[in-house]
Structures are given as structure tokens and as C-alpha cells.
Short mmCIF file of C-alpha atoms and ligand atoms in Angstrom, two decimals:
data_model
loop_
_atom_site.label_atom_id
_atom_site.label_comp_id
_atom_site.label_asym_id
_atom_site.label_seq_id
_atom_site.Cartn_x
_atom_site.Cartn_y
_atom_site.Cartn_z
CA UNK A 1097 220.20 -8.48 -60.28
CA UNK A 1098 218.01 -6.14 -57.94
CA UNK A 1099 219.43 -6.44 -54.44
CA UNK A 1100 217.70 -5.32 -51.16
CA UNK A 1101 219.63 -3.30 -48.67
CA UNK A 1102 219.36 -2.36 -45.16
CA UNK A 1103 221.56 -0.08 -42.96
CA UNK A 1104 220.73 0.78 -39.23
CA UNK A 1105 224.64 1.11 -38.12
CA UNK A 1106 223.92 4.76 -35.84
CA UNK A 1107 221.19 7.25 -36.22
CA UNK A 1108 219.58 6.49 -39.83
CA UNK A 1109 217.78 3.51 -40.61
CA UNK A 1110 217.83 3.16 -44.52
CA UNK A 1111 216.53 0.94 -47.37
CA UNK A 1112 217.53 0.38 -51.04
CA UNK A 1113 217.08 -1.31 -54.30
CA UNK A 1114 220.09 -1.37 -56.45
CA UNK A 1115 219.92 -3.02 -59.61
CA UNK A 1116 223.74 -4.39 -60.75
CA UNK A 1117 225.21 -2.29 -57.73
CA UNK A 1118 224.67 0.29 -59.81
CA UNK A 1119 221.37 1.59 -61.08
CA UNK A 1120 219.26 2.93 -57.92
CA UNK A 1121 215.71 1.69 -58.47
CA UNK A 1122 214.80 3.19 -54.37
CA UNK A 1123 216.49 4.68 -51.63
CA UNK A 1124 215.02 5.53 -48.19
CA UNK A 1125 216.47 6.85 -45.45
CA UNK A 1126 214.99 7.66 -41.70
CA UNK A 1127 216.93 9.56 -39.19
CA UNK A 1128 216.72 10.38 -35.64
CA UNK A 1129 219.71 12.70 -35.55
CA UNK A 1130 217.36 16.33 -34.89
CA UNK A 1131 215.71 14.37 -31.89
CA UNK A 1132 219.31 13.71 -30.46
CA UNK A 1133 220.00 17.66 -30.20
CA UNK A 1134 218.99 18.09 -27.02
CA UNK A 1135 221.38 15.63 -25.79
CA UNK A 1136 224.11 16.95 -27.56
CA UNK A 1137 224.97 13.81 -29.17
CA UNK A 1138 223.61 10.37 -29.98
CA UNK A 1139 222.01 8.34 -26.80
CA UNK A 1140 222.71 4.27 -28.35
CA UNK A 1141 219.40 3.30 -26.55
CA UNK A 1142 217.16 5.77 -28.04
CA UNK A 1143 218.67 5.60 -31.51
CA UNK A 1144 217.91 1.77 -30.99
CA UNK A 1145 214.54 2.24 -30.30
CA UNK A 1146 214.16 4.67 -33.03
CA UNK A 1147 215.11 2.16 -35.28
CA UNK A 1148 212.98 -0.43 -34.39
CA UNK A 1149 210.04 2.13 -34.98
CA UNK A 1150 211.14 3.14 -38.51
CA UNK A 1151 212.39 -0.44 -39.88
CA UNK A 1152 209.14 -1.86 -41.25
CA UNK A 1153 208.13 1.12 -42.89
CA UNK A 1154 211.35 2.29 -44.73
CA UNK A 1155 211.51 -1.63 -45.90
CA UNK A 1156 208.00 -1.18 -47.11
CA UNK A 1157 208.57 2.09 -49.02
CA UNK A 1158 211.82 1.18 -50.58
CA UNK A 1159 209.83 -2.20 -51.87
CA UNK A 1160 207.10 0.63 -52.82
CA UNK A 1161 209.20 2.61 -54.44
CA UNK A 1162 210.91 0.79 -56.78
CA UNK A 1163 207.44 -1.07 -57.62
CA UNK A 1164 208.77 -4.50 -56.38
CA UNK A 1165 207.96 -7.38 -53.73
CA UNK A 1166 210.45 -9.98 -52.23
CA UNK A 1167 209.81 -11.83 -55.12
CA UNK A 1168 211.59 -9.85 -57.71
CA UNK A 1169 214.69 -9.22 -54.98
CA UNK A 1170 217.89 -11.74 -55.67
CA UNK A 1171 219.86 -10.99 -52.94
CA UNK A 1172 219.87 -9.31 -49.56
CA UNK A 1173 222.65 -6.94 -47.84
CA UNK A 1174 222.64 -5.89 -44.39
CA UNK A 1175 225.53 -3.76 -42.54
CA UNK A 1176 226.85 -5.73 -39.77
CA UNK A 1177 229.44 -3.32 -38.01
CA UNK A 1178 230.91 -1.42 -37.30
CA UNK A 1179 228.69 0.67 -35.61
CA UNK A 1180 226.17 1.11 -32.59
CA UNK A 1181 225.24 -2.70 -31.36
CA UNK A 1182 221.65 -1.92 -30.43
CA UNK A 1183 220.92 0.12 -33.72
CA UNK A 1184 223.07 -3.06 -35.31
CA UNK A 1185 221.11 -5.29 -33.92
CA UNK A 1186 217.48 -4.08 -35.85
CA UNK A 1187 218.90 -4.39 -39.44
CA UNK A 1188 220.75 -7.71 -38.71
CA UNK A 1189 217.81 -9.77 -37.38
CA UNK A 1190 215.26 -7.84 -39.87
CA UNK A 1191 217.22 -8.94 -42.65
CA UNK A 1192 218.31 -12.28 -41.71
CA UNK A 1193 214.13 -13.09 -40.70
CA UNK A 1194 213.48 -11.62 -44.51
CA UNK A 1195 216.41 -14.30 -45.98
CA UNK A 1196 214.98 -17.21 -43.62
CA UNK A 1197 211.17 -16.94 -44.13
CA UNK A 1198 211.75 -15.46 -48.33
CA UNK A 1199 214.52 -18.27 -48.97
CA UNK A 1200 216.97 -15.46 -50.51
CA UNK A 1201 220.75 -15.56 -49.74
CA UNK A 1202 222.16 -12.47 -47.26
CA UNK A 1203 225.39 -10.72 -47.74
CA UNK A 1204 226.92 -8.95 -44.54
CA UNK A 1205 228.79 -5.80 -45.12
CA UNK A 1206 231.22 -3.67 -43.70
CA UNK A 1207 230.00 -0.05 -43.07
CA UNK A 1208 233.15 1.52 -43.82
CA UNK A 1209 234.60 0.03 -46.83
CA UNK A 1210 230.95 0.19 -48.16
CA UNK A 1211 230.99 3.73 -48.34
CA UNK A 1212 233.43 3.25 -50.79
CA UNK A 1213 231.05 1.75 -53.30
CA UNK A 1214 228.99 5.13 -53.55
CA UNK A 1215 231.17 6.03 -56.13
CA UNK A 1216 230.34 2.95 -58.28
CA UNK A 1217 226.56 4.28 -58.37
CA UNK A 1218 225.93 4.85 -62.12
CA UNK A 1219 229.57 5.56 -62.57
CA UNK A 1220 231.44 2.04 -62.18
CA UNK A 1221 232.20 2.03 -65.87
CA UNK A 1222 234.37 5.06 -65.33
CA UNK A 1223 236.72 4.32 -62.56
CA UNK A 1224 240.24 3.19 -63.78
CA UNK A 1225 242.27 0.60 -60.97
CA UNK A 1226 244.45 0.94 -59.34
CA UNK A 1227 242.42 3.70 -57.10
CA UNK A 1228 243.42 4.85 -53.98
CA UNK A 1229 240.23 5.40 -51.99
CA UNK A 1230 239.90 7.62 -48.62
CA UNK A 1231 236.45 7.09 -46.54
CA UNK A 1232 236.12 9.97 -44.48
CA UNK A 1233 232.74 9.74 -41.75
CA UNK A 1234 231.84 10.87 -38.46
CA UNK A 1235 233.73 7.68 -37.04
CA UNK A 1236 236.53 6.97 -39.90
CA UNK A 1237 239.32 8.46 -41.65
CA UNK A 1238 240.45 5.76 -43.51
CA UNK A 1239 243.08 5.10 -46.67
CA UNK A 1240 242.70 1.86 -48.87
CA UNK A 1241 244.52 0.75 -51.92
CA UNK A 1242 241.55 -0.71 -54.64
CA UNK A 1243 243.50 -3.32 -57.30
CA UNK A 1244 240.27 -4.03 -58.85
CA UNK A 1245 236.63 -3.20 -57.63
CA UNK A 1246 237.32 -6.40 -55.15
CA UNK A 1247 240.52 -6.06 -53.79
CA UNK A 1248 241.03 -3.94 -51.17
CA UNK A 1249 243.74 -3.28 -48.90
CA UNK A 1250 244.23 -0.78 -45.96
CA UNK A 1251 246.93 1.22 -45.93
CA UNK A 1252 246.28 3.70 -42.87
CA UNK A 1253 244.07 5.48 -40.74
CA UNK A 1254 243.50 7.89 -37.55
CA UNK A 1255 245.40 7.63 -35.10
CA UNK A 1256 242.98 9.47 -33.00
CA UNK A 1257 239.63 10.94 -33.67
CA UNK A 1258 238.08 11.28 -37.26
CA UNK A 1259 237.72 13.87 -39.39
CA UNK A 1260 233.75 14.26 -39.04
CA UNK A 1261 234.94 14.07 -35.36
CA UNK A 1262 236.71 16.93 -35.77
CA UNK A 1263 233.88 18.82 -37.45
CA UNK A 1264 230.93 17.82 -35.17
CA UNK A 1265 233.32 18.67 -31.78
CA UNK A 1266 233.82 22.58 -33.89
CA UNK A 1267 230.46 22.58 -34.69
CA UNK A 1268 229.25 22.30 -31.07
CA UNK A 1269 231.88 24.11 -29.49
CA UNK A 1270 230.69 27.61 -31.92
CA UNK A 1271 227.25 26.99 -31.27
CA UNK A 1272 225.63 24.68 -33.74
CA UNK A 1273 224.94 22.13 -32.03
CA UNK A 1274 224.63 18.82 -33.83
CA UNK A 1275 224.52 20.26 -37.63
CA UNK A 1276 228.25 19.24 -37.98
CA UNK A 1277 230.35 19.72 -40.86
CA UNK A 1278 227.75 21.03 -43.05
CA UNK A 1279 226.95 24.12 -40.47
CA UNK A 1280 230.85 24.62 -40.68
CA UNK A 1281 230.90 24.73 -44.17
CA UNK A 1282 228.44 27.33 -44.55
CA UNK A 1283 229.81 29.68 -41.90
CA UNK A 1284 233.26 29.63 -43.83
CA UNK A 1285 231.61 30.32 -46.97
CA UNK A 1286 230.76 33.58 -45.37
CA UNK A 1287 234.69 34.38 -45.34
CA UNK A 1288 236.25 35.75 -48.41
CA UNK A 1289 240.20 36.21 -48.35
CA UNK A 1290 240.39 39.55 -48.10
CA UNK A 1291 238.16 39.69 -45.32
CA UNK A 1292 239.65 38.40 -42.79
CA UNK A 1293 239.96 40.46 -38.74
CA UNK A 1294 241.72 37.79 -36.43
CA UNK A 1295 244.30 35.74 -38.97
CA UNK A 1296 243.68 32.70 -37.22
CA UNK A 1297 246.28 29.67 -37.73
CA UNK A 1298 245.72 26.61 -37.11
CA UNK A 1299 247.85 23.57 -37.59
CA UNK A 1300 248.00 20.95 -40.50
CA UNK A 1301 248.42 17.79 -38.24
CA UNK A 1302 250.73 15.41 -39.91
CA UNK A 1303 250.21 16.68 -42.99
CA UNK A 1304 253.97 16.68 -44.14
CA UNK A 1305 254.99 13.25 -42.19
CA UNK A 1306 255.47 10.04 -44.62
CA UNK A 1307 253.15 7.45 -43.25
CA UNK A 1308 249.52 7.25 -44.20
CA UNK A 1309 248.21 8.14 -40.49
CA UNK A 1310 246.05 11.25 -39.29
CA UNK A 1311 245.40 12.74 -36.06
CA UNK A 1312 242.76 15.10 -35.58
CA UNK A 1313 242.84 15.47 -31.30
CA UNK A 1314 245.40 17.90 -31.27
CA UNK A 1315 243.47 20.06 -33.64
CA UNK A 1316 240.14 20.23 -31.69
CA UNK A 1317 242.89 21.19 -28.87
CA UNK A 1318 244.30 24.33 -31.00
CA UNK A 1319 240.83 25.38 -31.72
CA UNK A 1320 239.82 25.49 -28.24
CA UNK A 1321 242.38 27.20 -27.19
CA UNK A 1322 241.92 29.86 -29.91
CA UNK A 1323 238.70 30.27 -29.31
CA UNK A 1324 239.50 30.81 -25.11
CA UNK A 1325 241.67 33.50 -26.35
CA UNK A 1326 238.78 35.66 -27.32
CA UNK A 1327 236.52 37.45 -24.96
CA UNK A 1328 234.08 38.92 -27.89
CA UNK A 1329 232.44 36.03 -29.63
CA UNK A 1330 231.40 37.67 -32.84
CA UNK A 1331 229.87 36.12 -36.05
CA UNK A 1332 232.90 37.14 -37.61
CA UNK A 1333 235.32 34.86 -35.25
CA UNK A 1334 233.44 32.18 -35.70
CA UNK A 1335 233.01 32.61 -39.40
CA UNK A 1336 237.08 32.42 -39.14
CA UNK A 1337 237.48 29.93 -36.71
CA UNK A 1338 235.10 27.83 -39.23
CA UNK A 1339 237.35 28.90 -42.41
CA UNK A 1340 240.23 27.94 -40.66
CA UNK A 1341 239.26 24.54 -39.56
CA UNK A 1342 237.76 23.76 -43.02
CA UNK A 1343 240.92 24.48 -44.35
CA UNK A 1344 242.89 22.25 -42.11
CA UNK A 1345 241.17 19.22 -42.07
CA UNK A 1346 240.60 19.37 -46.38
CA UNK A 1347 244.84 20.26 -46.60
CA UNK A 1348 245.81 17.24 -44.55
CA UNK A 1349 242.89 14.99 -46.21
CA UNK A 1350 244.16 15.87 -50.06
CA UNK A 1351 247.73 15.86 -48.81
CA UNK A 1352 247.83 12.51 -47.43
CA UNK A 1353 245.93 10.98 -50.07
CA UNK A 1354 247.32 12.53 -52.78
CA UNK A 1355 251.15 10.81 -51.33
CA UNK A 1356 249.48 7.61 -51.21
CA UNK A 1357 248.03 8.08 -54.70
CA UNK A 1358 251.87 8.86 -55.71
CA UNK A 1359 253.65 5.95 -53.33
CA UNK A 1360 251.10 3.84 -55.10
CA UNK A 1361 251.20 5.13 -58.60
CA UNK A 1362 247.47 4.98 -58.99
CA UNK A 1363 245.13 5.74 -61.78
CA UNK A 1364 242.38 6.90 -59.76
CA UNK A 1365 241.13 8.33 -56.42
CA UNK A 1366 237.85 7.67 -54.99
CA UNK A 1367 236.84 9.73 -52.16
CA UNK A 1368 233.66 8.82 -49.73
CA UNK A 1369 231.63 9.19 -46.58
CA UNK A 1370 229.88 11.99 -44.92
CA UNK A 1371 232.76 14.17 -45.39
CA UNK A 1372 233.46 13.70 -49.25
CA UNK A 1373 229.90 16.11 -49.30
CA UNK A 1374 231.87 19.18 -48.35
CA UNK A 1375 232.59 21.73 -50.65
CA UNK A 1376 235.58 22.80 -50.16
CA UNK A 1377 237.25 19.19 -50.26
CA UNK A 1378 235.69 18.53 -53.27
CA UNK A 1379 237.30 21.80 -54.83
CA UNK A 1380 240.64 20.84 -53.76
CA UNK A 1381 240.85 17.92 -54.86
CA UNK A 1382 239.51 19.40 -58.59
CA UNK A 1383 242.82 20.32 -58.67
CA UNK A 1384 244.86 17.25 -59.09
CA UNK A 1385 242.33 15.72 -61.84
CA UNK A 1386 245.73 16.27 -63.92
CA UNK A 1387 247.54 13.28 -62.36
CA UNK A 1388 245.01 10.90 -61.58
CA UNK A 1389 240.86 10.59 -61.94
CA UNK A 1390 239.14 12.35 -59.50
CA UNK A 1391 236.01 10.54 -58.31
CA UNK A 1392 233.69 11.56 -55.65
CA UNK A 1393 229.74 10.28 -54.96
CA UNK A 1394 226.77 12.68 -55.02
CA UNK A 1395 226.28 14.31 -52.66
CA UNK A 1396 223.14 12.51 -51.42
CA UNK A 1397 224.95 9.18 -51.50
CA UNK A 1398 227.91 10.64 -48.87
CA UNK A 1399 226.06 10.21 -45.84
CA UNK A 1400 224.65 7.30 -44.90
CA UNK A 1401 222.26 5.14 -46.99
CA UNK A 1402 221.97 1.92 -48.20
CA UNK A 1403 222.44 2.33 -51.95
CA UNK A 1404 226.15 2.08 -51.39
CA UNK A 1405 225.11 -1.25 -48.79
CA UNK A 1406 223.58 -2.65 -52.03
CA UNK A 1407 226.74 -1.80 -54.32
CA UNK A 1408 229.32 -2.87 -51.86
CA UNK A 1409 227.61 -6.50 -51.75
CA UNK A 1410 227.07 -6.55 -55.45
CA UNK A 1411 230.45 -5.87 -56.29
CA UNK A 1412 232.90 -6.94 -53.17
CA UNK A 1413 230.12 -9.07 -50.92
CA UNK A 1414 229.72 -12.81 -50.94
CA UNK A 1415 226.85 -14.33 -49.12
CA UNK A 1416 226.71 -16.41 -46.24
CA UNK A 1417 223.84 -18.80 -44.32
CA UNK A 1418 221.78 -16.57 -42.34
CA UNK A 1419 222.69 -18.64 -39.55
CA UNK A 1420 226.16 -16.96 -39.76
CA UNK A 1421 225.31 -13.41 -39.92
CA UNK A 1422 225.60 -11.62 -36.82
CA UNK A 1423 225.92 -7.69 -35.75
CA UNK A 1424 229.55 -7.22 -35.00
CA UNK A 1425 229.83 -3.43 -33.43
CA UNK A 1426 233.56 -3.95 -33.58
CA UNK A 1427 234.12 -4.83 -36.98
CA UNK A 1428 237.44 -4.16 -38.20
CA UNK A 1429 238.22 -1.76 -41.15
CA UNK A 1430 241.89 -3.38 -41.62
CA UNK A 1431 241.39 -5.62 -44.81
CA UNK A 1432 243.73 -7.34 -46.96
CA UNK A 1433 243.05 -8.45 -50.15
CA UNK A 1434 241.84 -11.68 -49.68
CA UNK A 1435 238.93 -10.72 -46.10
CA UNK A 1436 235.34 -10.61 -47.64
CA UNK A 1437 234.01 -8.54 -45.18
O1 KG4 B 1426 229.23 8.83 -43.29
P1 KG4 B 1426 228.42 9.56 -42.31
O2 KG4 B 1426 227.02 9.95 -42.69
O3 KG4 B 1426 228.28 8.78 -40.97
C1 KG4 B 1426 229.23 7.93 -40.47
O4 KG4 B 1426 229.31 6.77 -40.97
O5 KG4 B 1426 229.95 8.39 -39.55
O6 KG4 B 1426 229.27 10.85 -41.93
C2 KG4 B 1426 228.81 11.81 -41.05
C3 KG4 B 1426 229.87 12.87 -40.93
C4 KG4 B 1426 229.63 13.85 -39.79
O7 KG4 B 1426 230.82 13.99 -39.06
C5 KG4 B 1426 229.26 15.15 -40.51
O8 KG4 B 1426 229.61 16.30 -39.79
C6 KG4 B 1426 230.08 15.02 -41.78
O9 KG4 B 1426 229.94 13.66 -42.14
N1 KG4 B 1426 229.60 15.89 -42.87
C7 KG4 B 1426 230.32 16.92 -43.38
C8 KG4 B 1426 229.51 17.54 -44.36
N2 KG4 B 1426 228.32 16.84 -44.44
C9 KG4 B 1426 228.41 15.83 -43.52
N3 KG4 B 1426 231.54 17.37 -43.07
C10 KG4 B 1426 232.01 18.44 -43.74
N4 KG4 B 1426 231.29 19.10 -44.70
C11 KG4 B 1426 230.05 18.68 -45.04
N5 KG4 B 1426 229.35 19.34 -45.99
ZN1 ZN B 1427 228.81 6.08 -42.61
#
């Protein structure tokens, strides 16, 4: 079943065929995120209007690309929220025009538990239930118990900001503007143990508590104030300042999912969103593939994209009259078992 999927929830407007949520026949993805740097963050009119320019021709090279028309497409997915009404709003009435005037039925989806579904690209064969699966994005930090690849239930979340919060405030605060976890990554990489000048500690925020919550304010707090401390701001302070925070966020990230892998006795853990593409998280978590399946996407299919749009509604989606679909900014992420969306 090939399914057609668009995603315009923030910044990147993206197309995909997925045939049986799994196999990736195209995958495009536009994004206005560089144009935003002078801004120093996202401006939800312009990213609106950027979508509206790219739309039509990401839909037409991801029908390109995979050598098919509207014809050979079943079904169609679009995200609905949460995210950015304005961008929303682009993929929502594109898609629900394409079901109208091409007769096909049109699944909504939730951003955030779609990310999830990245992992089932070429791979859903391999994933044992139960999973415990953690989305961590620029917007979410999210844990979810998975019984089966259908039933989903949230178990916790930030209290505060997100993770890729968290990295994106760091980022800009050293100087990197609006490259984000990525340009923290590769600063810490330049740190090797023994070469370390200021010993910088940060804290592990509720790492060691017993519920399933995060906060991440306090820590953009500590690092401010650590980096006030210092009059000389040297390459080497902020390669430590960017080890340090790469360390805390991927300790409390693989501590609390790892206790709600164990509270839940699961086979599995599936981790996703922008995030699950650093390194160093990925690395850590190698190191409990003894008690329980570690699965993460590629890398490509962390950010966002609409492959894992496609899989999400192939697996988990159910479709609805066009009529019915509408962008919902405020979508919630709190599922039980039995809410489709
Ligand atoms: O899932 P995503 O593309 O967008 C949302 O749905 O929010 O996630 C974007 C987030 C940003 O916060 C970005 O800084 C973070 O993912 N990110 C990373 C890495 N690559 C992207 N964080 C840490 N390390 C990375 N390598
Ligand atoms: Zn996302």
C-alpha cells in the first residue's frame, strides 16, 4: 500500500512515499530554518509563507521520485498538530484538496507520536513489544509505553522546556546561532577526558527522582550562570561548556528511560526525534542493549520528514472524511490506548 505524506508542522515542509509504512519509495524535505538566522529563531508568519512557496513542488518531486501519480497512491497522511498553525494550515488544506478532488481517504497524524514510527522504517520486523519509546525534539521530551505497534500510552513528559530546547538556547548563548544540538555536539567532540581546564559541573535535573518527568529550565539557568562566571571566552570553555551540557541532557534522557523500561519490564526501547541523531545519546544507550533492544532511526529520519508521517498512519492512523480533518496547533501528546490520533 504506497501512502502519500505531507508534513509542514514548523520550518520544513516535507513529502513522502512509503510503501507498507515501511519501505521508503521518496522522501523530500524543504526547510527555511538558515533564512530564520538572522532572527534568531523561527518568525510563524514567514515560515508560513515559506511553506506555501515550497508545497507544490516538494509534492511534485516526491510523486517524481518514486516514479508515481495520484493514481498509484492508496492513502493520504497529513500532520495536523501539534505545531505552528499557519505552517499547519498549508499541509492540512493541500492534502485534504488532494483527498477531495483524487477521491483517496486522509489520515491525520500526530507530530509527536509519529516520530516514533521512524524506527519502523525497514526495521518493523525487528522490534519486540512491549517497547518503551522516548521522542525527544526541539518542542518534546516525551515517554510512551508501546503494547503493540498500535497501542500507545503516555507515561510522562517535561515539565518545562524540551530537551532540543535545551540545546538550541546553549547553542545560541556560545555563539552558534541556530545550528542547535548538532553544533553542540561537534564542539564537545573536540574535548577528550584528559583534557579538560575549567571542570565544569553541571546538574543532572531529576535524573534520580521516581516519576517519569524532566525539566530542562533550571539547566539552561546553571549554564548561564557558568558561563557569566568567565571573563575569557575561549574555544576551550565553550568546547567544555558544550561537553558538559551534552553530557547532562543524554544522563537524564537514558536514566529516565531506562527506569521506565525497568518499571515496565519491556522488551524494547525505541528512541526518536531530532535529538535521537546525537552521538553521544546514541552511544549511551549502546550500553544497555544487554537488558532490552536498543532501537534508534537513521539518522536522516530523526529530524523532521514525512517518511515517519507515512509509517505512523500505516501502522497506528485510521482515516477520516476530509471534511473532518482540521490543523489543530494544540494537539495533545497525552494518549491512551484506545485515542487514534
Ligand atoms: O524533531 P525535530 O527535527 O523538530 C521538532 O519536531 O522539534 O527536532 C529538532 C531538534 C532541535 O532542538 C535540534 O537542536 C535537535 O533536534 N538536534 C540535535 C541533533 N540534531 C538535531 N540535538 C542534539 N544532537 C544532535 N546531533
Ligand atoms: Zn519533529
Amino acid at each position: 500500500m504506497n501512502i502519500l505524506a505531507i508534513e509542514t508542522s514548523c520550518d520544513e515542509t516535507a513529502a513522502a512515499v512509503v510503501e507498507d509504512g515501511t519501505k521508503v519509495r521518496s522522501s523530500v524535505v524543504a526547510s527555511s530554518t538558515k533564512m530564520f538566522e538572522k532572527y534568531g529563531g523561527i518568525v510563524p508568519e514567514v515560515a508560513a509563507r515559506e511553506q506555501l512557496k515550497f508545497i507544490l513542488p516538494v509534492l511534485t518531486e516526491a510523486l517524481a521520485q518514486a516514479h508515481v501519480d495520484y493514481q498509484s497512491i492508496d492513502k493520504l497522511a497529513v500532520t495536523v498538530g501539534p505545531g505552528l498553525i499557519g505552517s499547519l494550515l498549508v499541509g492540512v488544506e493541500t492534502a485534504k484538496t488532494i483527498a477531495y478532488v483524487e477521491n483517496k481517504p486522509i489520515i491525520p497524524v500526530n507530530h509527536v507520536l509519529a516520530h516514533i514510527y521512524a524506527n519502523f522504517v525497514d526495521n518493523a520486523g525487528q522490534i519486540s513489544f512491549p517497547s518503551i519509546a522516548l521522542v525527544v525534539s526541539g518542542g518534546h521530551t516525551e515517554l510512551f509505553l508501546m503494547e503493540s505497534e498500535k497501542k500507545l500510552q503516555w507515561l510522562g513528559g517535561t515539565l518545562d522546556d524540551a530537551a532540543g530546547e535545551a540545546f538550541d538556547k546553549t547553542a545560541r548563548l556560545l555563539g552558534f546561532g541556530n545550528r542547535g544540538g548538532l553544533a553542540i555536539q561537534e564542539a564537545a567532540a573536540k574535548i577528550t577526558n584528559s583534557k579538560t581546564t575549567f571542570h565544569i559541573k553541571l546538574p543532572r535535573p531529576m535524573a534520580k527522582d521516581e516519576t517519569l518527568n524532566f525539566s530542562f529550565s533550571g539547566l539552561k539557568t546553571a549554564i548561564m550562570r557558568e558561563w557569566n562566571t568567565h571573563n575569557e571566552r575561549s574555544d576551550q570553555l565553550i568546547y567544555e561548556l558544550s561537553h558538559e551540557v551534552q553530557e547532562s541532557i543524554t544522563d537524564v534522557l537514558v536514566s529516565k528511560t531506562v527506569l521506565a523500561a525497568q518499571q515496565y519490564h519491556v522488551k524494547s526501547v525505541l528512541i526518536a526525534g531530532g535529538v535521537a541523531a546525537n552521538t553521544r545519546l546514541r552511544e549511551k544507550f549502546a550500553a544497555h542493549q544487554t537488558e532490552f533492544q536498543i532501537h534508534f532511526p537513521p539518522t536522516s529520519l530523526c529530524t523532521d520528514n514525512a517518511v515517519y508521517i507515512a509509517s505512523y498512519a500505516y501502522f497506528r492512523g485510521q482515516p477520516v472524511d476530509w471534511r473532518c480533518v482540521d490543523a489543530s496547533p494544540g494537539l495533545p501528546v497525552e494518549v491512551q490506548d484506545s485515542s487514534l490520533l
